[in-house]
Coordinates of C-alpha atoms and ligand atoms in Angstrom, one line a residue:
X1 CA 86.7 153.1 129.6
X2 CA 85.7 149.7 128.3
X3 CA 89.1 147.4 127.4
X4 CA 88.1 145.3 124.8
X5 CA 90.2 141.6 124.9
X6 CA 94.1 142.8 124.4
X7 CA 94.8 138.9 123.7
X8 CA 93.8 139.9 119.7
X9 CA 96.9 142.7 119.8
X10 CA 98.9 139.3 120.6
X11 CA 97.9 137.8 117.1
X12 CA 100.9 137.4 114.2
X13 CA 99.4 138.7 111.0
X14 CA 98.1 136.5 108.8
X15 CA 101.1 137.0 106.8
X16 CA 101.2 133.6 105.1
X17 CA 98.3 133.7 102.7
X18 CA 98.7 137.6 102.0
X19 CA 102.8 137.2 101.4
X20 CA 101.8 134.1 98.7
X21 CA 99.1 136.6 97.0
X22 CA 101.5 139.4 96.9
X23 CA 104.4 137.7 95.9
X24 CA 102.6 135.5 92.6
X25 CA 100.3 139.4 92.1
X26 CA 104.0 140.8 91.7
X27 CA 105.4 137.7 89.5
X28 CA 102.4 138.0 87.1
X29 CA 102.5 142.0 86.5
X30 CA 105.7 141.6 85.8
X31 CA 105.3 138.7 83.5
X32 CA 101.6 139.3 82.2
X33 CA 102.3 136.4 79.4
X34 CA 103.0 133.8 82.0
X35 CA 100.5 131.6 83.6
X36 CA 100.6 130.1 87.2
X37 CA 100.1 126.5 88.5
X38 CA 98.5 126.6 91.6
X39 CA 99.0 124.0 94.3
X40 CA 98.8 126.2 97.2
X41 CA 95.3 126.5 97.9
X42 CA 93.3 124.5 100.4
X43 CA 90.0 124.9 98.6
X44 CA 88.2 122.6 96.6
X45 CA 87.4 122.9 92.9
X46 CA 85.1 119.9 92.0
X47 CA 81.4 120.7 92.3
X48 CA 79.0 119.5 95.1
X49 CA 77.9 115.7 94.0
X50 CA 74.2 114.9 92.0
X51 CA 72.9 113.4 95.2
X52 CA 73.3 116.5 97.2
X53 CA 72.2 118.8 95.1
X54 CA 69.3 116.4 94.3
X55 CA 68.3 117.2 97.8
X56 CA 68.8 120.7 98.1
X57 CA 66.8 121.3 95.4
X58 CA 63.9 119.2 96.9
X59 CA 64.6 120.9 100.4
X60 CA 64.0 124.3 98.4
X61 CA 60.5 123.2 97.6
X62 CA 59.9 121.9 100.7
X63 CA 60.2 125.7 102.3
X64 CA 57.4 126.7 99.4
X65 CA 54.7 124.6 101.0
X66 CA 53.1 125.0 104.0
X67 CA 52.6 121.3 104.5
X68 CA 56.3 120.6 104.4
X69 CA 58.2 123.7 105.6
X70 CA 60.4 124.2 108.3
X71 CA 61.1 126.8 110.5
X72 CA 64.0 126.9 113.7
X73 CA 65.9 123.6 113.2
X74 CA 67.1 122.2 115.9
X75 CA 69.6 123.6 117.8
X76 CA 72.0 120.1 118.3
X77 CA 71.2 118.8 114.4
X78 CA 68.0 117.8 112.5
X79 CA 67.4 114.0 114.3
X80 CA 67.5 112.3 110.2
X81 CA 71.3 114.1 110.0
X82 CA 72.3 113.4 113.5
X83 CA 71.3 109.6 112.7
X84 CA 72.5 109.5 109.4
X85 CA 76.3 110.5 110.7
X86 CA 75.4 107.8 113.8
X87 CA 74.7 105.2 111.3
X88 CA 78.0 106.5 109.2
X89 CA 80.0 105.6 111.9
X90 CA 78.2 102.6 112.8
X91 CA 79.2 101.3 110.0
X92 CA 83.0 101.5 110.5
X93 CA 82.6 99.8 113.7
X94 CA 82.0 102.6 116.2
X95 CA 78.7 103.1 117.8
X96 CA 77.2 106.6 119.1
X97 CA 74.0 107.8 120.2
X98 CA 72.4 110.0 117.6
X99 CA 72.7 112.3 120.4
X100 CA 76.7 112.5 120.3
X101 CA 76.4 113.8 117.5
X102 CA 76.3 118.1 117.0
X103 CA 75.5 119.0 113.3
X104 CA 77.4 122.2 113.2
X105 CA 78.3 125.1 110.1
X106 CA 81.8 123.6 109.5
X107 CA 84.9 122.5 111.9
X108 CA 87.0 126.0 112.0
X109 CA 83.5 126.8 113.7
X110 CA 83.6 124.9 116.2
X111 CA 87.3 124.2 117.0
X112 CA 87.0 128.1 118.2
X113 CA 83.8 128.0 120.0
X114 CA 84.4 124.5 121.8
X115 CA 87.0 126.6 123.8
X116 CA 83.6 127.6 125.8
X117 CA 84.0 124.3 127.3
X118 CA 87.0 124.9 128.5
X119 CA 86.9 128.3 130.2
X120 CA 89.6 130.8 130.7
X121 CA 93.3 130.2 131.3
X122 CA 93.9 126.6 129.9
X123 CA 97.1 125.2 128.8
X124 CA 96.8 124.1 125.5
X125 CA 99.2 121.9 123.7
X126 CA 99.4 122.0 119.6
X127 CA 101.8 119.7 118.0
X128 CA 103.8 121.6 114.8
X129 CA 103.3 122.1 112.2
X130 CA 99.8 122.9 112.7
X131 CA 96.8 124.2 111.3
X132 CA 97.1 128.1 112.2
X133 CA 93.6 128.4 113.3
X134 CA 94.0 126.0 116.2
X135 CA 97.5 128.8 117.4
X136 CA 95.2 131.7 116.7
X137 CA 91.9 131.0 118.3
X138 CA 93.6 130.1 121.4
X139 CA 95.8 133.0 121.6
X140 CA 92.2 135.0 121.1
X141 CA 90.9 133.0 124.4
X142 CA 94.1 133.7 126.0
X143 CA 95.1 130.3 126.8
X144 CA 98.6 129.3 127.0
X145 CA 100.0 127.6 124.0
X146 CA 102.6 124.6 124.3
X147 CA 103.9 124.3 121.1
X148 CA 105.2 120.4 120.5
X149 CA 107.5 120.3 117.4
X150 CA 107.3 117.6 115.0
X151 CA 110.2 116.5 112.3
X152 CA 111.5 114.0 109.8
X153 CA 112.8 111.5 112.1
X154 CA 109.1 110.6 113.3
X155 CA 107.6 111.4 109.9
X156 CA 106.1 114.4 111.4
X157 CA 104.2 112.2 113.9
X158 CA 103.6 113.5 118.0
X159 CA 103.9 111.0 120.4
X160 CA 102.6 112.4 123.9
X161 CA 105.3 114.7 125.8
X162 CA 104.6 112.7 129.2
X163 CA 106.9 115.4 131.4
X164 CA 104.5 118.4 130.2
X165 CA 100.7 118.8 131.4
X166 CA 98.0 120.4 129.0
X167 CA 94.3 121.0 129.3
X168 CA 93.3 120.7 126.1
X169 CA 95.3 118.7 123.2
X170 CA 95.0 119.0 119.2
X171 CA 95.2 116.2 117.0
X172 CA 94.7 116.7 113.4
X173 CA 95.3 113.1 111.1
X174 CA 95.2 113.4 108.6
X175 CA 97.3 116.1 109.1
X176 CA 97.1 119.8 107.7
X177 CA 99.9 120.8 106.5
X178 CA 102.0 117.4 106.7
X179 CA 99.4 114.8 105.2
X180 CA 100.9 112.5 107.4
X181 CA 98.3 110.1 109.6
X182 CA 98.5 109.3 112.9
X183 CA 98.5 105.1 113.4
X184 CA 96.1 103.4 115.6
X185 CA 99.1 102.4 118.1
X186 CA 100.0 105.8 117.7
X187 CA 96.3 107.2 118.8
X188 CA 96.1 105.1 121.3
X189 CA 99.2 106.4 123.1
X190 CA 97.4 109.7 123.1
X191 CA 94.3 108.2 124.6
X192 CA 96.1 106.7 127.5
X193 CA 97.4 110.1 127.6
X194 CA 94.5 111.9 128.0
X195 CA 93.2 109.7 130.5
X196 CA 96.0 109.7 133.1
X197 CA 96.5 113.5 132.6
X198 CA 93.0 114.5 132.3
X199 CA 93.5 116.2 129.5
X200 CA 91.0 117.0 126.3
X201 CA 91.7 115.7 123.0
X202 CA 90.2 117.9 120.2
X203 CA 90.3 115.1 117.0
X204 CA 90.1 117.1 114.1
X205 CA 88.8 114.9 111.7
X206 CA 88.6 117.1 108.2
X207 CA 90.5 114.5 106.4
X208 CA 89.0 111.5 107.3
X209 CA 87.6 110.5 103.9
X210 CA 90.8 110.5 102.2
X211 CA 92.4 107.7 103.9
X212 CA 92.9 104.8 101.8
X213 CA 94.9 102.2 103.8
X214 CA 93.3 99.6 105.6
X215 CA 93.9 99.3 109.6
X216 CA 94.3 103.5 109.8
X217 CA 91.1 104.9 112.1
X218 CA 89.2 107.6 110.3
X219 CA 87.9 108.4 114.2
X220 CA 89.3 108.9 117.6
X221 CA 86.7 106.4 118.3
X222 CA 88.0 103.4 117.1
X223 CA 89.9 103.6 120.0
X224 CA 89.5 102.0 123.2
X225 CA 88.8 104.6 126.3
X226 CA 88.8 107.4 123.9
X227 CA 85.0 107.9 125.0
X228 CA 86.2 109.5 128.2
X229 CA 88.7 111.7 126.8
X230 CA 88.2 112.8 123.5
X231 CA 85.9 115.1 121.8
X232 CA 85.9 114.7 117.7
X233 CA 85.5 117.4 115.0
X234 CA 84.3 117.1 111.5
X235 CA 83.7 118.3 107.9
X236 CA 81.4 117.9 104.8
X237 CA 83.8 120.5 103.3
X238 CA 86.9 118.8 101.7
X239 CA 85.0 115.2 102.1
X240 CA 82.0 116.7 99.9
X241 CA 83.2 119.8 98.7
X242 CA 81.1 121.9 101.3
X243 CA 83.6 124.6 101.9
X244 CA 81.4 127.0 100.2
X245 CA 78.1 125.6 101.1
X246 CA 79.1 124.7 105.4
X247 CA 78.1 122.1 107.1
X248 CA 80.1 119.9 109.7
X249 CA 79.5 117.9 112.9
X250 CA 81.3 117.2 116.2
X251 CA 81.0 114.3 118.6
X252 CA 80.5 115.0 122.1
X253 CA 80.1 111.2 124.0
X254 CA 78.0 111.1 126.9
X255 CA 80.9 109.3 129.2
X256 CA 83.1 112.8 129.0
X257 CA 83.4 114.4 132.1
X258 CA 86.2 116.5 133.9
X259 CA 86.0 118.1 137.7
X260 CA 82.4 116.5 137.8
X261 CA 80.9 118.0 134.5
X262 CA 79.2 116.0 131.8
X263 CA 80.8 118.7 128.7
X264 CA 78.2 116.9 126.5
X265 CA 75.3 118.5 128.4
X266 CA 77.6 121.7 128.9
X267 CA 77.8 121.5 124.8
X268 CA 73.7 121.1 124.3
X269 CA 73.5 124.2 126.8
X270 CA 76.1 126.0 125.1
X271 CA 74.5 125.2 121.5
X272 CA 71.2 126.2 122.5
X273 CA 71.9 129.5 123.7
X274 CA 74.1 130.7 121.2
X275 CA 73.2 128.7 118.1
X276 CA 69.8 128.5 116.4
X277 CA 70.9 125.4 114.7
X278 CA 71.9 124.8 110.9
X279 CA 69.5 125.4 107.8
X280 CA 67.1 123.3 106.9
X281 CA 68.1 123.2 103.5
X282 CA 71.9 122.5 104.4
X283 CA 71.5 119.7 106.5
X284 CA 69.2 117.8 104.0
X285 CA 71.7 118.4 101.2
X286 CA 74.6 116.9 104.0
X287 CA 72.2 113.9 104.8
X288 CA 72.4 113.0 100.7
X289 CA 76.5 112.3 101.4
X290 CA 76.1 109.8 104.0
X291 CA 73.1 107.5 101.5
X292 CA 74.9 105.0 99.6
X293 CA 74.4 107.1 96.3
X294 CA 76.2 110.0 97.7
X295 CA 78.6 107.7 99.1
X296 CA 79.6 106.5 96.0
X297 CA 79.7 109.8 94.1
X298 CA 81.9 111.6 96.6
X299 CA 84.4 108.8 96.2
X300 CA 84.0 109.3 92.8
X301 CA 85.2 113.3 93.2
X302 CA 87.5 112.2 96.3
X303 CA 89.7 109.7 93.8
X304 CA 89.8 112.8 91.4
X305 CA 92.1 114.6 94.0
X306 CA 93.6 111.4 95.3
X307 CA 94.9 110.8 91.2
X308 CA 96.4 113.9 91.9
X309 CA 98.1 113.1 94.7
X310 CA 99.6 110.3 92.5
X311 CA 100.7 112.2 89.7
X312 CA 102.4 114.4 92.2
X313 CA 103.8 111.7 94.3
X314 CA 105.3 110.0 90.8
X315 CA 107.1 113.2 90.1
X316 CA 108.6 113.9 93.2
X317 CA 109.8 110.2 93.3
X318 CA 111.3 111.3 90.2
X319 CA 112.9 113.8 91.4
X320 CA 114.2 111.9 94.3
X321 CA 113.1 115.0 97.2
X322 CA 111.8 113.6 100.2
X323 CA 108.3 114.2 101.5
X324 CA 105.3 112.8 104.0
X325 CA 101.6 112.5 102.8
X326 CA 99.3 111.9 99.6
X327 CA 98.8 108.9 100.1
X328 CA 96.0 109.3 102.9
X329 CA 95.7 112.9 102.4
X330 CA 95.2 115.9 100.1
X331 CA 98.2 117.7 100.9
X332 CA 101.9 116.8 100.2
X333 CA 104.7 118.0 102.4
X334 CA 108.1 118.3 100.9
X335 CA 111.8 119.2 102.3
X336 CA 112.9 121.4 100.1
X337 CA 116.2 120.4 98.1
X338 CA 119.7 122.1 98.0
X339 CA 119.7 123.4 101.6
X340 CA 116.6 126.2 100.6
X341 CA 114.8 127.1 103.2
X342 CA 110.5 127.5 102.7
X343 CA 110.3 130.8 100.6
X344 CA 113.8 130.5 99.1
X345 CA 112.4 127.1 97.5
X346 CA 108.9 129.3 97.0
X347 CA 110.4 131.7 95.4
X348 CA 112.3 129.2 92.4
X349 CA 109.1 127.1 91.6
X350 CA 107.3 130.5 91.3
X351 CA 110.4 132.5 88.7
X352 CA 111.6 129.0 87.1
X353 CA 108.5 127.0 86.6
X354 CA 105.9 129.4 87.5
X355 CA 104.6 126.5 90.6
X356 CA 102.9 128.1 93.4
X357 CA 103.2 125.8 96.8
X358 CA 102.6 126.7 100.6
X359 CA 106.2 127.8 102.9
X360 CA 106.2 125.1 105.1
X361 CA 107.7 127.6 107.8
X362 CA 104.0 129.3 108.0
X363 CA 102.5 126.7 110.3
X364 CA 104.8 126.8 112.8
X365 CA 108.7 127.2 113.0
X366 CA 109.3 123.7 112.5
X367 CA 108.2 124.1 109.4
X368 CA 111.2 125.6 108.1
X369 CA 112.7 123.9 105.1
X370 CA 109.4 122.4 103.6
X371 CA 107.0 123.1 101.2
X372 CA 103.2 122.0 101.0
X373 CA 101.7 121.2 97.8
X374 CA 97.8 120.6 97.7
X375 CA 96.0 117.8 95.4
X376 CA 92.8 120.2 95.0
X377 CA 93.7 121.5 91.9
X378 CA 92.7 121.1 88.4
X379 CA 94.1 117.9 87.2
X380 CA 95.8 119.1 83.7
X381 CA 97.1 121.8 85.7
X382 CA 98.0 119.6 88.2
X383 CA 100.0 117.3 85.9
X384 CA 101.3 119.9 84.2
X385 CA 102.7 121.2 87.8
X386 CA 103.9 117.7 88.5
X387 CA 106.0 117.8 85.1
X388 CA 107.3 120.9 85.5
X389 CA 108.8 120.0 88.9
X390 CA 110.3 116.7 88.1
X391 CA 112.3 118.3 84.8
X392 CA 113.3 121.0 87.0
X393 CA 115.0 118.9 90.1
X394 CA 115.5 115.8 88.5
X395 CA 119.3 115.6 88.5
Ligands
LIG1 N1 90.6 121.6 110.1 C1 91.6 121.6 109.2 C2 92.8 120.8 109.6 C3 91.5 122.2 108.0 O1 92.5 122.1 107.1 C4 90.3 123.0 107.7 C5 90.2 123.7 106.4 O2 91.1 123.8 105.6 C6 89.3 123.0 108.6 C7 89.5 122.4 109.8 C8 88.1 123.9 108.4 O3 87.1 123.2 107.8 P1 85.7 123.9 107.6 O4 85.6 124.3 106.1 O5 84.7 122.8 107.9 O6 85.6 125.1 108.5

């Protein structure tokens, strides 16, 4: 008899997501005149910019003729998208080969199937609170998880755990759930690391675009020797509002190698086996972000989010509760007042001002006692949110 892989029966439910839905379904049948203000969600809501769907539109017509349709893309990235993102980067300072760079169908993608590089029976260490996809997709590939909490003292920040060895290490800044961004000093703590344990970062970069102080790195690559331990995962999604339209990339440089392998080469065999490469269509409507125009019109949607963020950052100010994040990131992390712990405080914005918000204790137990509020909502609701909760805890 076939056993299919038991590691899946070692998955916790997805009970985050489902409890939220269940408890604001139950809130609203039993208060059908009531409305709800959302901050929970981690989707967008503004619409794909006029540059991109400019080009999707002439990438459509392209397909129609037989002088300018495309069949099989390549596996690793269309060369004009893999050179547009090398010439992104370039212009912050950090140079790649077009080559480096994977075009890919979005970053929860590939933060799963990069475990290929890794093999079986890794130790892998996730500092808390995390993104729950990083927890689960290794628990899938049966690796061992190290969990490294984070708290308020270090503003929710992980410095390296020098007494504990890992394979494979997560960094996510800006962070998801925390907002809270990782320093270059800070980064290149974790570089140094890397390189004298021989470990793999995994730089989940989803966020990058929101950062608005100067001097914080946007890549893992704006620091020195992170070439030879570090491996860098990005999104069009919440920098472009591609969640529902997928497209991502992932930088692979040449100079990583452990026990003798180049995982750049391992990566383009990996990619061209199991991949047939991203959509024509989609990767000419991601090369319209990285022209000026589209530059400029996603920061024109990105400071829609980011006024948001200020509006919510005003009232909790206001309301004198302590939290990490908006200011380089799309997500606000809050402790919650009055000793509640994550539902408890759930629980009152939902009954008293109908303000629904993320437990804090679902990504991860330290996590307990905060609440995450996202800035991708609609800004009157948002602001309405943001006035609800200041008149409610302002004492
Ligand atoms: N990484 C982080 C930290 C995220 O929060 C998300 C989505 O919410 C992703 C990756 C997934 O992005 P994508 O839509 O490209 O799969």
């Amino acid at each position: 008899m076939m056993t299919p892989n038991l590691h899946y029966l070692e998955l916790q439910d997805s009970y985050l997501f489902f409890h939220i839905a269940k408890k604001t379904a139950a809130y609203l049948e039993a208060h059908p005149d009531r409305r709800l203000y959302r901050l929970g969600i981690g989707d967008v809501t503004q619409p794909l910019c006029p540059a991109v769907i400019e080009a999707l539109h002439a990438a459509v017509d392209d397909q129609a003729a037989q002088a300018t349709f495309h069949g099989y893309m390549p596996e690793c990235g269309a060369p004009f998208l893999r050179e547009a993102i090398a010439a992104h980067y370039a212009g912050r300072g950090v140079t790649l080969d077009a080559d480096e760079v994977f075009v890919s169908s979005g970053a929860s993608d590939e933060l799963g199937d990069l475990l290929d590089l890794f093999g079986p029976g890794k130790t892998v260490l996730i500092p808390e609170p995390a993104y729950p996809a990083y927890v689960d997709a290794n628990v899938m590939a049966g690796n061992k998880i190290v969990h490294l909490t984070t708290g308020r003292q270090s503003g929710f920040l992980p410095s390296p755990p020098w007494e504990k060895q890992a394979d494979v290490v997560y960094l996510c800044s800006p962070n998801n759930p925390t907002g809270a961004v990782l320093s270059r000093a800070q980064l290149q703590q974790w570089v140094h690391y890397a390189n004298e344990t021989g470990a793999v970062i995994l730089f989940d970069a989803a966020y990058e675009a929101f950062i608005a102080e100067d001097g914080v790195p946007h890549s893992i690559f704006e620091i020195e020797g992170a070439r030879t331990c570090a491996i860098e995962v990005c999104s069009l999604s919440k920098t472009a509002g591609f969640t529902g339209t997928r497209c991502g990339y992932t930088v692979i440089p040449h100079e990583l190698k452990r026990g003798g392998a180049q995982l750049h080469s391992m990566w383009v065999r990996n990619r061209t086996t199991k991949t047939n490469g991203i959509s024509y269509i989609l990767q000419r409507g991601a090369a319209a972000v990285f022209t000026p125009e589209g530059q400029r019109q996603i920061h024109e949607t990105l400071a829609v989010y980011k006024q948001n963020a200020a509006v919510l950052m005003a009232a909790l100010d206001a309301a004198g509760l302590w939290y990490t994040g908006g200011r380089n990131a799309p997500y606000l992390w809050v402790a919650c007042p009055d000793g509640l712990d994550s539902w408890a405080f759930f629980d009152r914005l939902l009954h008293e001002i109908q303000v629904v918000g993320t437990p804090g204790a679902g990504f991860g137990a330290c996590g307990e006692g905060y609440l995450r509020f996202t800035t991708f909502g609609d800004p009157a609701d948002t602001a309405e949110a943001a006035r609800r909760i200041e008149t409610l805890l302002r004492h």
